[in-house]
PDB file of C-alpha atoms in Angstrom:
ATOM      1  CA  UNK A  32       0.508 172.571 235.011  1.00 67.00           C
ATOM      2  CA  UNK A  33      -2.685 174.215 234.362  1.00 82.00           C
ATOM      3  CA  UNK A  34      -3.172 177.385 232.746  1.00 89.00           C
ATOM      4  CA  UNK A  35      -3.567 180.881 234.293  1.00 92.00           C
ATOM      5  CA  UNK A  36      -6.253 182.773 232.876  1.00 93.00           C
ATOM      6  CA  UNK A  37      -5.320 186.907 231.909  1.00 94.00           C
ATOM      7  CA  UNK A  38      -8.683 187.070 234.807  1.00 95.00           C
ATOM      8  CA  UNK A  39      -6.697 185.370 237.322  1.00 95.00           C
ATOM      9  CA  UNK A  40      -3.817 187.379 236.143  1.00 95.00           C
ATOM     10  CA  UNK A  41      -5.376 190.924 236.984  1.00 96.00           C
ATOM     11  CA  UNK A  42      -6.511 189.145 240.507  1.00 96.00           C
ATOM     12  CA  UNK A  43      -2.959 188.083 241.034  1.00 96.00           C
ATOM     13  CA  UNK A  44      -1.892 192.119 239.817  1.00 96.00           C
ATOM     14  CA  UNK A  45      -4.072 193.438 242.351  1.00 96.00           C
ATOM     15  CA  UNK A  46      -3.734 191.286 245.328  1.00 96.00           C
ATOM     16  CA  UNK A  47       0.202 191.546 244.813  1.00 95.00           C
ATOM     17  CA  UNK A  48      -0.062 195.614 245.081  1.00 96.00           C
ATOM     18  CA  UNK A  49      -1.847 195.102 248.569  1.00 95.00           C
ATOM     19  CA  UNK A  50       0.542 193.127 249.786  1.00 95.00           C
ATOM     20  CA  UNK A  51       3.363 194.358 248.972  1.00 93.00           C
ATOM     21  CA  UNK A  52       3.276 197.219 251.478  1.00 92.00           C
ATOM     22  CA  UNK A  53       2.972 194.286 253.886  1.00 92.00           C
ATOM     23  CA  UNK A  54       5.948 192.260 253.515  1.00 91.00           C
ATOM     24  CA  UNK A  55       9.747 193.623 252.815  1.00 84.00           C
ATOM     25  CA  UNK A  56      13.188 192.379 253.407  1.00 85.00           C
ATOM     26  CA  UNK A  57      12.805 191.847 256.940  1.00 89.00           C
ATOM     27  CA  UNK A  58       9.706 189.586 256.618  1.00 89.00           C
ATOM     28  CA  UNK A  59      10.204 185.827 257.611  1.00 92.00           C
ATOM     29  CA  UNK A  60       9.806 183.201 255.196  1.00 90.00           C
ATOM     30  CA  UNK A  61       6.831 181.819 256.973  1.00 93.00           C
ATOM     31  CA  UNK A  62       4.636 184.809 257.661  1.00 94.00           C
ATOM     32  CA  UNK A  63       1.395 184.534 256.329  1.00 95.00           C
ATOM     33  CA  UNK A  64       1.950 187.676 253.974  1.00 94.00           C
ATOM     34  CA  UNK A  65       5.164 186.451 252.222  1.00 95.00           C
ATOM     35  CA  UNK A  66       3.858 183.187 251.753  1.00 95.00           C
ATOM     36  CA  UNK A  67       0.831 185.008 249.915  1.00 96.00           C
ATOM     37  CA  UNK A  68       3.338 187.026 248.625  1.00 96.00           C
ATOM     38  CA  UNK A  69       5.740 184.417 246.922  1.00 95.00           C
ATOM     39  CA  UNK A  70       2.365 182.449 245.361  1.00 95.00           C
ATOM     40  CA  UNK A  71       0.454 185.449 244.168  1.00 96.00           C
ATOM     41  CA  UNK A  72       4.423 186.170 242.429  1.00 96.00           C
ATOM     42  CA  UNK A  73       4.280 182.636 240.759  1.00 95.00           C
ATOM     43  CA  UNK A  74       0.682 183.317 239.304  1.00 95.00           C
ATOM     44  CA  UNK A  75       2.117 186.230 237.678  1.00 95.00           C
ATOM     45  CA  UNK A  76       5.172 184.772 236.507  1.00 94.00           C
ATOM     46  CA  UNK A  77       3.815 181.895 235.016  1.00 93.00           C
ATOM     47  CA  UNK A  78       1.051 183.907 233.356  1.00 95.00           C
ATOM     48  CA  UNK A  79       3.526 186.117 231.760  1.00 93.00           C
ATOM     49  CA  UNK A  80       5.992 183.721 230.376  1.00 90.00           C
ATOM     50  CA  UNK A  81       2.944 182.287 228.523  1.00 90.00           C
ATOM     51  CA  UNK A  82       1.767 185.224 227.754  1.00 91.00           C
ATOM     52  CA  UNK A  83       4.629 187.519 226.578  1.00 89.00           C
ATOM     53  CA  UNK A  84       7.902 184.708 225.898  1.00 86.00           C
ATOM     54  CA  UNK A  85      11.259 186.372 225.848  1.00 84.00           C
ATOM     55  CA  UNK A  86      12.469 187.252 222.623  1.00 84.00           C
ATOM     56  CA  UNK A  87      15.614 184.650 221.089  1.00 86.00           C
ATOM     57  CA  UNK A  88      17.561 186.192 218.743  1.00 91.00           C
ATOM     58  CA  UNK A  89      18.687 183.659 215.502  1.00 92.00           C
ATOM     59  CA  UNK A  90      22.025 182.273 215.275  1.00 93.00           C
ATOM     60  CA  UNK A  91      22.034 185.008 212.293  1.00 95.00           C
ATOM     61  CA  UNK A  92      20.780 187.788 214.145  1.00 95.00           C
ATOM     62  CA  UNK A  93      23.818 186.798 216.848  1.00 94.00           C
ATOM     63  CA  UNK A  94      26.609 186.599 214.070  1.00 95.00           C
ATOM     64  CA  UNK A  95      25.624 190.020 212.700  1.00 95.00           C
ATOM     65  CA  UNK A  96      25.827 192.141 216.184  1.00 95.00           C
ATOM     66  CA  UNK A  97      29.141 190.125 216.763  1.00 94.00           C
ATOM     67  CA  UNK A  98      30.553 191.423 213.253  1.00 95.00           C
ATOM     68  CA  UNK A  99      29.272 194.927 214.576  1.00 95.00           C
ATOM     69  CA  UNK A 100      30.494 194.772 218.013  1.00 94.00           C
ATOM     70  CA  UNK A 101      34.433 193.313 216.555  1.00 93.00           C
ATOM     71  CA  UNK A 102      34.094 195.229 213.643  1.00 94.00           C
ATOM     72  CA  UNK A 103      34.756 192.070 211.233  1.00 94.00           C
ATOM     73  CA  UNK A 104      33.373 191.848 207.796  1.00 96.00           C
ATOM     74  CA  UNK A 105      31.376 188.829 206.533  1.00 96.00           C
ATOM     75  CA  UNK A 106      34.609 188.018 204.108  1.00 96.00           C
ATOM     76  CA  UNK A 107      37.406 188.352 207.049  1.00 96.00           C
ATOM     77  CA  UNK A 108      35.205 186.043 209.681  1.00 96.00           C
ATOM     78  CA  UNK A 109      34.431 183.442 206.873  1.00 96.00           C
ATOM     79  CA  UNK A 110      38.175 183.484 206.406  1.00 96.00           C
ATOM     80  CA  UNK A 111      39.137 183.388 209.803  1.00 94.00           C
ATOM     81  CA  UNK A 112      37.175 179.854 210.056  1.00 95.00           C
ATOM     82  CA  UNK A 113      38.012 178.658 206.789  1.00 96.00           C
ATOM     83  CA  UNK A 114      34.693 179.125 204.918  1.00 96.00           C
ATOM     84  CA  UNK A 115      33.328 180.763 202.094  1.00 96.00           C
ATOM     85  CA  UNK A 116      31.484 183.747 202.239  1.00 96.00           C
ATOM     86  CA  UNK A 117      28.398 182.267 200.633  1.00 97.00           C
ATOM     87  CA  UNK A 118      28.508 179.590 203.521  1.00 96.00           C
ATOM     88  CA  UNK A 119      29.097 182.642 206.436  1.00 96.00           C
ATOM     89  CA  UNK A 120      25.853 184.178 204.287  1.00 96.00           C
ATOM     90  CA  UNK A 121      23.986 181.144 204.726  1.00 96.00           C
ATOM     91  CA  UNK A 122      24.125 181.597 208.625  1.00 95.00           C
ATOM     92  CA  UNK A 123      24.067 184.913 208.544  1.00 95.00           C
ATOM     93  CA  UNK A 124      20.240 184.430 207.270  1.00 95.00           C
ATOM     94  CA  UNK A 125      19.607 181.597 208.737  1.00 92.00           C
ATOM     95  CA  UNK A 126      19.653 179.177 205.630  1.00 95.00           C
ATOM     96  CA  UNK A 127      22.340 176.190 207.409  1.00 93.00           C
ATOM     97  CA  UNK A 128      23.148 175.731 210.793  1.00 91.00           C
ATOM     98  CA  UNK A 129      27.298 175.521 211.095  1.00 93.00           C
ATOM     99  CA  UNK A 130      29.113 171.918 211.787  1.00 92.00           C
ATOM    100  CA  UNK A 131      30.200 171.468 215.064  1.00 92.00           C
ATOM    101  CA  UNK A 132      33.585 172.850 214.052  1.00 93.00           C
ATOM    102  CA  UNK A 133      32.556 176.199 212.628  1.00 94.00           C
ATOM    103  CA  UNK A 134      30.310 176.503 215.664  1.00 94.00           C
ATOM    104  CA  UNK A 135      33.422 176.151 217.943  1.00 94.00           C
ATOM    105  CA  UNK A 136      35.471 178.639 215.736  1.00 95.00           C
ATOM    106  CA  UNK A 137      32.270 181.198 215.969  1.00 95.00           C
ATOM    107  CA  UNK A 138      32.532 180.907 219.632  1.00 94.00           C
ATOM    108  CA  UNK A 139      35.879 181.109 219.818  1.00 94.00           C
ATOM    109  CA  UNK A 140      36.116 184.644 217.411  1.00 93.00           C
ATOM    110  CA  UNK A 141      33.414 186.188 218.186  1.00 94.00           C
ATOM    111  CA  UNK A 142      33.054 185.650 221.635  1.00 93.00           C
ATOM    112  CA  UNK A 143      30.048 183.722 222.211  1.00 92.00           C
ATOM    113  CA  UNK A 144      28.449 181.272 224.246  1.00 91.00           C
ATOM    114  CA  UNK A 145      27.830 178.002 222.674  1.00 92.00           C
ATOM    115  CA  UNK A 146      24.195 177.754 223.965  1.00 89.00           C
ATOM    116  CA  UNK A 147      24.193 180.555 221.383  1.00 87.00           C
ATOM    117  CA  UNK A 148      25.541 179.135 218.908  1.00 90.00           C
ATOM    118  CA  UNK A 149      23.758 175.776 219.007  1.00 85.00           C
ATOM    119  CA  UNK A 150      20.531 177.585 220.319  1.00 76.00           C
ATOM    120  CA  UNK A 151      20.575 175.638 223.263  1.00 65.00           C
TER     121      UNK A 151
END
């Protein structure tokens, strides 16, 4: 898929604020305007998820707002899954990834999804 230029970006910007006084809720999927509407909406989309990507947190950054959020130290989750502390560390700032087992016991403690945890 090609490109979209930030010129064809500000086109898209503009045309999108004339038309959205045109189409609303009750527009059908075929007029003319929401057709316009939906394209002129893909330009920008696909501009800006070039342009500005979503921030994704590290496995590291994820661990420490779960020890915040469950109010577990580094020591008491490492123990929970049978690590050491160093090891727990080593995630924490993103030195090791954990085995599929840890992984599985960090989802199950702290909440999380495994996509998360395996940066899927």
């Amino acid at each position: 898929m090609e490109n979209i230029t930030k010129e064809e970006y500000e086109k898209a910007l503009v045309r999108l604020e004339e038309l959205l006084p045109l189409v609303g809720n009750d527009c059908p999927a075929d007029d003319e305007n929401m057709i316009e509407f939906e394209a002129v909406s893909d330009v920008i989309e696909r501009y800006e998820n070039d342009a500005f990507p979503a921030y994704q947190p590290s496995l590291g950054e994820i661990i420490q707002e779960a020890l915040f959020e469950y109010g577990y130290t580094v020591k008491q989750l490492a123990q929970k899954l049978g690590i050491s502390t160093r090891k727990m560390n080593d995630f924490i700032n993103n030195r090791s990834e954990p085995t599929l087992s840890v992984a599985r016991g960090l989802c199950n403690e702290l909440h999380l999804a495994p996509a998360d945890v395996l940066g899927v």
